[in-house]
C-alpha cells in the first residue's frame, strides 16, 4: 500500500464530508505527523481537515491523552465568551470517527485523530512582527484564564515529569554518562553550561512542591507556532497542540513562550553572535499574556516571570542536548547535529537573558496588575 493509499484508508474511518481528494504533510511540529486532508463535494468544493498520527512513543497513554483533549475542548467551548468569538477566537474541535470515537487505532497500533481545519490562519515558527506576539500572548493568556476553574486532578499527566527540570537534568547526566554514540566530547562546553545552572533550574519545581506557586491547568507547550494567527488581521484565532494540557504552572507557559519567541533568531538559528533578547517582542508577548491572565497571577508568580523564561529555555536546551547524546530519538531532526544546534541556541539565549534580567523585570513591572 502506498503512503497516499494508507492515508486515504485512515481518512475513511472519520466522519469527513464528501470524497477524498488529497492528503499532504503539513506544519513543522517536532512530535506528531500532521497532514492537511482535502475532501470535495459534488460541486468539487473543497473542505480541509487536519489529520494527525499521534506519536505514541512520546505519548504512551494515548487513550488517556485523547480523553484529556475531549474533556478540555468541550469545557473550553462552554466557557468561551461571545466577545472572544466575535473577535474570531475559536476552540480546537475534534472530528469523530464513524464509530463515534475521538481516535482511530490502525492495525499497526498507530493512533490517528482529526480536527476541524482552522482556515486562513497560520502557526508561525518565527514571527517577525511584535504585534503578532501580542496577539499570541493574549491567546495563550485567554486559554489559561478560561481553564482557571477546571479541576486539575481530573486530567492525566500525558508525559510524566514533562517540566520537572530536576528530572530533566538527571536524564542529561545519565546520557552524558552512557554516551552511547560517543558524542559527549563534542559538547563538553554545553554540558558544563547546563550543569552549572542545575540548582537555579529547579526553582519552579520546588516552588510548586512547597506551595509557593499554585498548580494550575496549563498548556505546557506554548511554542509560538502552537497558536494560529489570522492571516489577514493577525489576531489570535486558535490555540492548538493540546497534547500536553495537564496540571502545571502558569510560569511554564509564560517561560516556554518567551523561549520560543523572545529571541532575535529562530530556535535553530546558528549565527549565535546575532542572538540577543528582542525586547520589543518580549514586551509585546508579556503585555498580551498579562492583559488576559495577569489578574489571576499571584505576586510570587509575577515576580518569577523573567526567571521562568530563563529556566524554561535552559530546560529545553537540556532536552535537546540529551536527545542529541542519546541519538536523536525524540525530536524530529532535519539536518546533521540539529539537536546540538538547537541546544547551543537555547543556551546562548539563556546567557543573554541572564545579562538582561533587570530590563526584563522592568518590563514585567510595567504590566503588573
Ligand atoms: P506537533 O505536536 O507535532 O507540534 P501540532 O498539533 O502542533 O503538532 O500540529 C503541527 C502543525 O499543524 C501546527 O504547527 C499547525 O501549523 C498545523 N495545525 C495543527 N492543527 C491545526 C488546525 N486545527 N488547523 C490548521 N492548522 C493546524
Ligand atoms: C516540541 O510539538 P512541538 O513541536 O509543538 C516539544 C516541546 C518543545 C518544542 C521545542 C510534546 O513542541 O516541549 O519545547 O518541541 N513538545 C513535546 O521546539 O515534547
Ligand atoms: Mg506543535
Tab-separated table of C-alpha atoms and ligand atoms in Angstrom:
chain	number	residue	atom	x	y	z
A	1	UNK	CA	0.000	0.000	0.000
A	2	UNK	CA	1.397	3.450	-0.897
A	3	UNK	CA	1.510	6.220	1.716
A	4	UNK	CA	-1.334	8.002	-0.094
A	5	UNK	CA	-3.495	4.840	-0.082
A	6	UNK	CA	-2.796	4.353	3.611
A	7	UNK	CA	-3.819	7.940	4.401
A	8	UNK	CA	-6.967	7.546	2.302
A	9	UNK	CA	-7.851	4.403	4.205
A	10	UNK	CA	-7.324	6.142	7.557
A	11	UNK	CA	-9.432	9.094	6.394
A	12	UNK	CA	-12.277	6.740	5.511
A	13	UNK	CA	-12.614	5.994	9.250
A	14	UNK	CA	-13.556	9.606	10.058
A	15	UNK	CA	-16.801	11.478	9.510
A	16	UNK	CA	-15.296	13.765	6.853
A	17	UNK	CA	-17.819	15.176	4.378
A	18	UNK	CA	-17.549	14.469	0.631
A	19	UNK	CA	-14.996	12.485	-1.338
A	20	UNK	CA	-11.288	12.125	-0.531
A	21	UNK	CA	-9.192	14.359	-2.759
A	22	UNK	CA	-5.691	14.552	-1.254
A	23	UNK	CA	-3.590	14.429	1.910
A	24	UNK	CA	-0.281	16.260	2.279
A	25	UNK	CA	2.208	16.657	5.150
A	26	UNK	CA	1.561	19.921	6.974
A	27	UNK	CA	3.196	22.261	9.519
A	28	UNK	CA	6.546	21.861	11.232
A	29	UNK	CA	5.816	20.340	14.635
A	30	UNK	CA	8.634	18.305	16.194
A	31	UNK	CA	6.459	15.480	17.551
A	32	UNK	CA	3.372	14.259	15.654
A	33	UNK	CA	2.872	13.511	11.943
A	34	UNK	CA	0.425	16.096	10.668
A	35	UNK	CA	-1.461	16.099	7.348
A	36	UNK	CA	-3.777	18.546	5.663
A	37	UNK	CA	-6.566	16.485	4.125
A	38	UNK	CA	-8.880	17.783	1.408
A	39	UNK	CA	-12.335	16.383	0.699
A	40	UNK	CA	-14.554	17.667	-2.139
A	41	UNK	CA	-18.332	17.734	-2.511
A	42	UNK	CA	-20.331	17.026	-5.700
A	43	UNK	CA	-19.573	20.541	-6.973
A	44	UNK	CA	-15.858	19.991	-6.297
A	45	UNK	CA	-15.995	22.490	-3.452
A	46	UNK	CA	-13.120	21.595	-1.091
A	47	UNK	CA	-13.201	21.171	2.704
A	48	UNK	CA	-9.953	20.785	4.622
A	49	UNK	CA	-9.236	18.785	7.762
A	50	UNK	CA	-6.210	18.180	9.964
A	51	UNK	CA	-5.284	14.515	10.354
A	52	UNK	CA	-2.608	13.530	12.851
A	53	UNK	CA	-0.787	10.377	13.711
A	54	UNK	CA	-0.109	10.809	17.406
A	55	UNK	CA	3.475	10.000	18.370
A	56	UNK	CA	2.749	7.100	20.704
A	57	UNK	CA	6.417	6.683	21.597
A	58	UNK	CA	6.247	10.131	23.203
A	59	UNK	CA	2.648	9.893	24.455
A	60	UNK	CA	2.444	6.408	25.911
A	61	UNK	CA	-1.097	6.659	27.274
A	62	UNK	CA	-2.693	7.825	24.040
A	63	UNK	CA	-6.205	6.869	25.111
A	64	UNK	CA	-5.870	8.929	28.317
A	65	UNK	CA	-4.430	11.784	26.290
A	66	UNK	CA	-7.402	11.778	23.919
A	67	UNK	CA	-9.776	11.783	26.899
A	68	UNK	CA	-7.953	14.851	28.263
A	69	UNK	CA	-8.389	16.614	24.919
A	70	UNK	CA	-12.076	15.642	24.633
A	71	UNK	CA	-12.841	16.985	28.118
A	72	UNK	CA	-10.761	20.135	27.834
A	73	UNK	CA	-12.056	21.146	24.392
A	74	UNK	CA	-15.684	20.632	25.365
A	75	UNK	CA	-15.128	22.598	28.601
A	76	UNK	CA	-13.429	25.423	26.688
A	77	UNK	CA	-16.290	25.512	24.176
A	78	UNK	CA	-18.726	26.020	27.045
A	79	UNK	CA	-16.599	28.801	28.570
A	80	UNK	CA	-15.535	30.874	25.559
A	81	UNK	CA	-17.229	34.285	25.686
A	82	UNK	CA	-19.332	35.896	22.960
A	83	UNK	CA	-16.768	38.727	22.748
A	84	UNK	CA	-13.941	36.259	22.197
A	85	UNK	CA	-15.943	34.517	19.484
A	86	UNK	CA	-16.788	37.854	17.868
A	87	UNK	CA	-13.046	38.596	17.716
A	88	UNK	CA	-12.615	35.343	15.759
A	89	UNK	CA	-11.160	33.265	18.610
A	90	UNK	CA	-12.175	29.605	18.369
A	91	UNK	CA	-11.624	26.332	20.196
A	92	UNK	CA	-9.851	23.415	18.553
A	93	UNK	CA	-12.542	20.902	17.543
A	94	UNK	CA	-12.104	17.148	17.211
A	95	UNK	CA	-13.829	15.254	14.417
A	96	UNK	CA	-15.234	11.908	15.460
A	97	UNK	CA	-14.685	8.571	13.733
A	98	UNK	CA	-17.608	6.726	12.178
A	99	UNK	CA	-17.615	4.641	15.360
A	100	UNK	CA	-18.170	7.882	17.357
A	101	UNK	CA	-14.706	7.879	18.908
A	102	UNK	CA	-12.141	10.663	19.049
A	103	UNK	CA	-9.374	8.494	17.611
A	104	UNK	CA	-8.807	5.532	15.313
A	105	UNK	CA	-6.222	2.863	16.018
A	106	UNK	CA	-4.875	1.128	12.908
A	107	UNK	CA	-3.655	-2.477	12.695
A	108	UNK	CA	-0.038	-1.370	13.258
A	109	UNK	CA	-1.035	0.197	16.584
A	110	UNK	CA	-0.857	3.825	15.392
A	111	UNK	CA	-3.349	6.312	16.811
A	112	UNK	CA	-4.971	8.775	14.409
A	113	UNK	CA	-7.180	11.769	15.173
A	114	UNK	CA	-8.700	14.592	13.188
A	115	UNK	CA	-9.531	18.248	13.783
A	116	UNK	CA	-11.529	20.949	12.071
A	117	UNK	CA	-9.019	22.865	9.922
A	118	UNK	CA	-8.670	26.456	11.101
A	119	UNK	CA	-8.861	28.358	7.820
A	120	UNK	CA	-6.862	31.444	6.804
A	121	UNK	CA	-4.662	31.191	9.856
A	122	UNK	CA	-1.004	30.270	10.412
A	123	UNK	CA	1.209	28.974	13.182
A	124	UNK	CA	4.402	30.996	12.723
A	125	UNK	CA	7.603	29.251	13.683
A	126	UNK	CA	9.411	32.584	13.726
A	127	UNK	CA	7.225	35.679	13.981
A	128	UNK	CA	8.807	38.887	12.646
A	129	UNK	CA	6.142	41.281	13.787
A	130	UNK	CA	5.911	42.122	17.505
A	131	UNK	CA	2.168	42.701	17.210
A	132	UNK	CA	1.763	39.018	16.315
A	133	UNK	CA	3.349	38.205	19.642
A	134	UNK	CA	0.992	40.495	21.496
A	135	UNK	CA	-1.861	38.505	19.917
A	136	UNK	CA	-0.174	35.184	20.682
A	137	UNK	CA	0.333	36.197	24.322
A	138	UNK	CA	-3.282	37.248	24.585
A	139	UNK	CA	-4.492	33.952	23.084
A	140	UNK	CA	-2.387	31.779	25.405
A	141	UNK	CA	-3.367	34.009	28.360
A	142	UNK	CA	-7.044	33.697	27.466
A	143	UNK	CA	-6.669	29.935	27.083
A	144	UNK	CA	-5.229	29.626	30.582
A	145	UNK	CA	-7.772	32.044	32.004
A	146	UNK	CA	-10.665	30.004	30.527
A	147	UNK	CA	-9.231	26.908	32.219
A	148	UNK	CA	-8.614	28.564	35.587
A	149	UNK	CA	-11.502	26.739	37.284
A	150	UNK	CA	-11.021	23.399	35.540
A	151	UNK	CA	-10.442	20.557	38.058
A	152	UNK	CA	-6.751	19.807	37.520
A	153	UNK	CA	-6.890	16.422	39.283
A	154	UNK	CA	-9.243	15.059	36.605
A	155	UNK	CA	-6.555	15.281	33.905
A	156	UNK	CA	-3.900	12.635	33.374
A	157	UNK	CA	-0.233	13.564	33.072
A	158	UNK	CA	0.331	12.835	29.370
A	159	UNK	CA	4.116	12.876	29.774
A	160	UNK	CA	5.263	12.177	33.311
A	161	UNK	CA	7.594	14.831	34.676
A	162	UNK	CA	7.307	16.839	31.451
A	163	UNK	CA	8.530	20.099	33.022
A	164	UNK	CA	10.218	18.525	36.003
A	165	UNK	CA	13.527	20.262	35.419
A	166	UNK	CA	15.188	18.253	38.204
A	167	UNK	CA	14.360	15.040	36.326
A	168	UNK	CA	15.446	16.605	33.011
A	169	UNK	CA	18.906	17.282	34.492
A	170	UNK	CA	19.078	13.737	35.809
A	171	UNK	CA	18.405	12.481	32.278
A	172	UNK	CA	21.131	14.707	30.881
A	173	UNK	CA	23.656	13.382	33.383
A	174	UNK	CA	22.628	9.827	32.573
A	175	UNK	CA	23.053	10.463	28.829
A	176	UNK	CA	26.499	12.022	29.416
A	177	UNK	CA	27.499	9.017	31.486
A	178	UNK	CA	26.213	6.432	28.999
A	179	UNK	CA	27.294	8.417	25.915
A	180	UNK	CA	26.071	5.670	23.533
A	181	UNK	CA	27.210	7.426	20.341
A	182	UNK	CA	30.406	8.925	21.781
A	183	UNK	CA	29.084	12.426	21.224
A	184	UNK	CA	29.784	13.873	24.668
A	185	UNK	CA	33.327	15.019	23.838
A	186	UNK	CA	31.901	17.213	21.104
A	187	UNK	CA	29.776	19.166	23.579
A	188	UNK	CA	31.678	19.420	26.867
A	189	UNK	CA	31.199	23.191	26.975
A	190	UNK	CA	27.413	22.893	26.553
A	191	UNK	CA	27.190	20.145	29.192
A	192	UNK	CA	29.166	22.335	31.593
A	193	UNK	CA	26.989	25.367	30.810
A	194	UNK	CA	23.855	23.439	31.728
A	195	UNK	CA	25.189	21.656	34.806
A	196	UNK	CA	26.475	24.867	36.360
A	197	UNK	CA	22.873	26.115	36.405
A	198	UNK	CA	21.258	22.974	37.819
A	199	UNK	CA	20.359	24.496	41.175
A	200	UNK	CA	18.543	27.603	39.885
A	201	UNK	CA	16.778	25.477	37.248
A	202	UNK	CA	14.848	23.637	39.969
A	203	UNK	CA	13.214	26.838	41.309
A	204	UNK	CA	9.792	26.339	39.691
A	205	UNK	CA	9.532	22.632	40.543
A	206	UNK	CA	10.452	23.384	44.151
A	207	UNK	CA	8.048	26.319	44.158
A	208	UNK	CA	5.188	24.004	43.151
A	209	UNK	CA	6.219	21.417	45.729
A	210	UNK	CA	6.346	23.930	48.582
A	211	UNK	CA	3.129	25.655	47.528
A	212	UNK	CA	4.956	28.947	46.853
A	213	UNK	CA	3.284	28.942	43.418
A	214	UNK	CA	-0.075	27.310	42.588
A	215	UNK	CA	-0.685	24.247	40.452
A	216	UNK	CA	-2.938	25.149	37.505
A	217	UNK	CA	-4.203	23.562	34.310
A	218	UNK	CA	-1.703	24.748	31.728
A	219	UNK	CA	-0.869	24.160	28.078
A	220	UNK	CA	2.781	23.277	28.692
A	221	UNK	CA	3.891	23.656	25.059
A	222	UNK	CA	3.323	27.333	24.308
A	223	UNK	CA	5.663	27.423	21.370
A	224	UNK	CA	4.614	30.253	19.146
A	225	UNK	CA	3.514	28.017	16.259
A	226	UNK	CA	1.036	26.371	18.628
A	227	UNK	CA	-1.263	29.363	18.330
A	228	UNK	CA	-2.782	30.058	14.942
A	229	UNK	CA	-2.974	33.730	13.981
A	230	UNK	CA	-5.408	35.131	11.429
A	231	UNK	CA	-3.673	35.668	8.055
A	232	UNK	CA	-5.484	38.978	7.489
A	233	UNK	CA	-5.985	40.591	10.882
A	234	UNK	CA	-3.049	38.955	12.691
A	235	UNK	CA	-5.368	38.259	15.659
A	236	UNK	CA	-5.114	35.075	17.725
A	237	UNK	CA	-7.559	32.538	16.247
A	238	UNK	CA	-6.959	29.216	17.974
A	239	UNK	CA	-4.642	27.584	20.495
A	240	UNK	CA	-3.658	24.159	19.148
A	241	UNK	CA	-1.436	21.203	20.082
A	242	UNK	CA	-3.312	20.256	23.241
A	243	UNK	CA	-1.406	17.003	23.865
A	244	UNK	CA	0.371	18.442	26.888
A	245	UNK	CA	-2.571	20.217	28.546
A	246	UNK	CA	-2.303	18.968	32.133
A	247	UNK	CA	-1.537	20.242	35.617
A	248	UNK	CA	1.425	22.628	35.582
A	249	UNK	CA	2.477	26.185	36.313
A	250	UNK	CA	1.498	29.437	34.612
A	251	UNK	CA	5.235	30.115	34.674
A	252	UNK	CA	5.869	27.102	32.433
A	253	UNK	CA	3.556	28.584	29.810
A	254	UNK	CA	4.898	32.115	30.001
A	255	UNK	CA	8.531	30.967	30.117
A	256	UNK	CA	8.222	28.495	27.260
A	257	UNK	CA	6.554	31.101	25.052
A	258	UNK	CA	9.344	33.630	25.674
A	259	UNK	CA	11.820	30.852	24.937
A	260	UNK	CA	10.230	30.363	21.553
A	261	UNK	CA	9.564	33.979	20.526
A	262	UNK	CA	11.706	36.345	22.581
A	263	UNK	CA	14.984	35.934	20.723
A	264	UNK	CA	16.277	37.753	17.647
A	265	UNK	CA	16.822	34.471	15.767
A	266	UNK	CA	14.895	31.218	15.289
A	267	UNK	CA	15.157	28.269	17.695
A	268	UNK	CA	17.675	26.508	15.441
A	269	UNK	CA	19.473	29.593	14.086
A	270	UNK	CA	23.237	29.095	14.012
A	271	UNK	CA	24.561	32.674	13.930
A	272	UNK	CA	24.809	32.920	17.673
A	273	UNK	CA	26.558	36.291	17.668
A	274	UNK	CA	23.262	37.694	16.309
A	275	UNK	CA	21.236	36.089	19.100
A	276	UNK	CA	20.023	38.682	21.605
A	277	UNK	CA	16.864	39.271	23.636
A	278	UNK	CA	14.384	41.032	21.366
A	279	UNK	CA	12.840	43.411	23.888
A	280	UNK	CA	10.128	44.603	21.539
A	281	UNK	CA	8.901	41.023	21.157
A	282	UNK	CA	9.436	40.285	24.845
A	283	UNK	CA	7.301	43.243	25.808
A	284	UNK	CA	4.591	42.525	23.223
A	285	UNK	CA	4.122	38.912	24.356
A	286	UNK	CA	4.216	39.924	28.033
A	287	UNK	CA	1.615	42.655	27.511
A	288	UNK	CA	-0.787	40.294	25.695
A	289	UNK	CA	-0.346	37.487	28.222
A	290	UNK	CA	-0.744	39.718	31.277
A	291	UNK	CA	-3.750	41.567	29.851
A	292	UNK	CA	-5.564	38.231	29.615
A	293	UNK	CA	-4.140	36.347	32.598
A	294	UNK	CA	-2.354	38.885	34.839
A	295	UNK	CA	-5.283	39.264	37.228
A	296	UNK	CA	-5.138	35.546	38.025
A	297	UNK	CA	-1.449	35.505	38.899
A	298	UNK	CA	-0.104	35.677	42.442
A	299	UNK	CA	2.665	38.167	43.374
A	300	UNK	CA	5.162	35.285	43.525
A	301	UNK	CA	4.218	34.154	40.022
A	302	UNK	CA	4.575	37.737	38.756
A	303	UNK	CA	7.985	38.024	40.381
A	304	UNK	CA	9.278	34.832	38.814
A	305	UNK	CA	8.112	35.530	35.232
A	306	UNK	CA	11.546	36.641	33.915
A	307	UNK	CA	13.296	33.812	35.757
A	308	UNK	CA	10.772	31.381	34.256
A	309	UNK	CA	11.815	32.476	30.753
A	310	UNK	CA	15.415	31.600	31.623
A	311	UNK	CA	14.548	28.287	33.283
A	312	UNK	CA	12.243	27.076	30.509
A	313	UNK	CA	14.859	27.935	27.870
A	314	UNK	CA	17.518	26.132	29.869
A	315	UNK	CA	15.225	23.114	30.282
A	316	UNK	CA	14.551	22.947	26.558
A	317	UNK	CA	18.281	23.235	25.823
A	318	UNK	CA	18.896	20.376	28.253
A	319	UNK	CA	16.237	18.286	26.466
A	320	UNK	CA	17.748	18.974	23.021
A	321	UNK	CA	21.239	18.166	24.311
A	322	UNK	CA	20.072	14.942	25.995
A	323	UNK	CA	18.334	13.857	22.794
A	324	UNK	CA	21.482	14.625	20.801
A	325	UNK	CA	23.590	12.497	23.155
A	326	UNK	CA	21.039	9.664	23.077
A	327	UNK	CA	20.863	9.571	19.277
A	328	UNK	CA	18.007	11.923	18.292
A	329	UNK	CA	15.154	9.608	19.217
A	330	UNK	CA	12.684	12.220	20.468
A	331	UNK	CA	12.675	15.483	18.473
A	332	UNK	CA	12.368	15.262	14.683
A	333	UNK	CA	15.620	16.435	13.099
A	334	UNK	CA	16.118	17.815	9.599
A	335	UNK	CA	19.896	18.081	9.390
A	336	UNK	CA	23.059	16.695	10.945
A	337	UNK	CA	23.631	17.816	14.567
A	338	UNK	CA	20.226	19.522	14.538
A	339	UNK	CA	19.582	18.889	18.225
A	340	UNK	CA	23.057	20.116	19.189
A	341	UNK	CA	22.492	23.270	17.127
A	342	UNK	CA	19.171	23.789	18.898
A	343	UNK	CA	20.765	23.211	22.330
A	344	UNK	CA	23.581	25.717	21.620
A	345	UNK	CA	21.000	28.251	20.504
A	346	UNK	CA	18.914	27.818	23.666
A	347	UNK	CA	21.971	28.117	25.912
A	348	UNK	CA	23.094	31.313	24.174
A	349	UNK	CA	19.604	32.699	24.744
A	350	UNK	CA	19.851	31.769	28.435
A	351	UNK	CA	23.185	33.575	28.637
A	352	UNK	CA	21.693	36.709	27.038
A	353	UNK	CA	18.618	36.692	29.279
A	354	UNK	CA	20.758	36.291	32.396
A	355	UNK	CA	22.530	39.528	31.439
A	356	UNK	CA	19.212	41.280	30.801
A	357	UNK	CA	17.237	40.121	33.825
A	358	UNK	CA	16.871	43.681	35.182
A	359	UNK	CA	15.429	45.003	31.926
A	360	UNK	CA	13.056	42.039	31.684
A	361	UNK	CA	11.924	42.681	35.264
A	362	UNK	CA	11.274	46.355	34.490
A	363	UNK	CA	9.050	45.316	31.586
A	364	UNK	CA	7.067	42.953	33.815
A	365	UNK	CA	6.609	45.731	36.389
A	366	UNK	CA	5.106	47.942	33.689
A	367	UNK	CA	2.258	45.456	33.143
A	368	UNK	CA	1.852	44.198	36.728
A	369	UNK	CA	-1.866	44.294	37.534
B	1	LIG	P1	3.163	18.827	16.916
B	1	LIG	O1	2.864	18.272	18.268
B	1	LIG	O2	3.911	17.894	16.062
B	1	LIG	O3	3.794	20.175	17.024
B	1	LIG	P2	0.702	20.237	16.171
B	1	LIG	O4	-0.593	19.783	16.742
B	1	LIG	O5	1.292	21.464	16.721
B	1	LIG	O6	1.731	19.012	16.209
B	1	LIG	O7	0.457	20.428	14.600
B	1	LIG	C1	1.527	20.704	13.702
B	1	LIG	C2	1.183	21.902	12.841
B	1	LIG	O8	-0.022	21.650	12.088
B	1	LIG	C3	0.898	23.180	13.607
B	1	LIG	O9	2.068	23.898	13.924
B	1	LIG	C4	-0.020	23.941	12.642
B	1	LIG	O10	0.748	24.589	11.648
B	1	LIG	C5	-0.801	22.824	11.963
B	1	LIG	N1	-2.131	22.598	12.589
B	1	LIG	C6	-2.409	21.785	13.624
B	1	LIG	N2	-3.729	21.791	13.925
B	1	LIG	C7	-4.309	22.629	13.046
B	1	LIG	C8	-5.689	23.055	12.799
B	1	LIG	N3	-6.701	22.577	13.529
B	1	LIG	N4	-5.905	23.915	11.774
B	1	LIG	C9	-4.890	24.369	10.997
B	1	LIG	N5	-3.596	24.013	11.179
B	1	LIG	C10	-3.295	23.155	12.180
B	2	LIG	C1	8.061	20.206	20.845
B	2	LIG	O1	5.347	19.561	19.481
B	2	LIG	P1	6.002	20.880	19.274
B	2	LIG	O2	6.862	20.934	18.070
B	2	LIG	O3	4.975	21.972	19.352
B	2	LIG	C2	8.013	19.768	22.309
B	2	LIG	C3	8.139	20.987	23.226
B	2	LIG	C4	9.442	21.715	22.922
B	2	LIG	C5	9.463	22.094	21.441
B	2	LIG	C6	10.775	22.718	21.050
B	2	LIG	C7	5.456	17.249	23.409
B	2	LIG	O4	6.969	21.057	20.573
B	2	LIG	O5	8.145	20.583	24.573
B	2	LIG	O6	9.552	22.880	23.710
B	2	LIG	O7	9.271	20.917	20.610
B	2	LIG	N1	6.759	19.068	22.573
B	2	LIG	C8	6.766	17.899	23.230
B	2	LIG	O8	10.693	23.210	19.759
B	2	LIG	O9	7.784	17.384	23.686
B	3	LIG	MG1	3.073	21.931	17.756
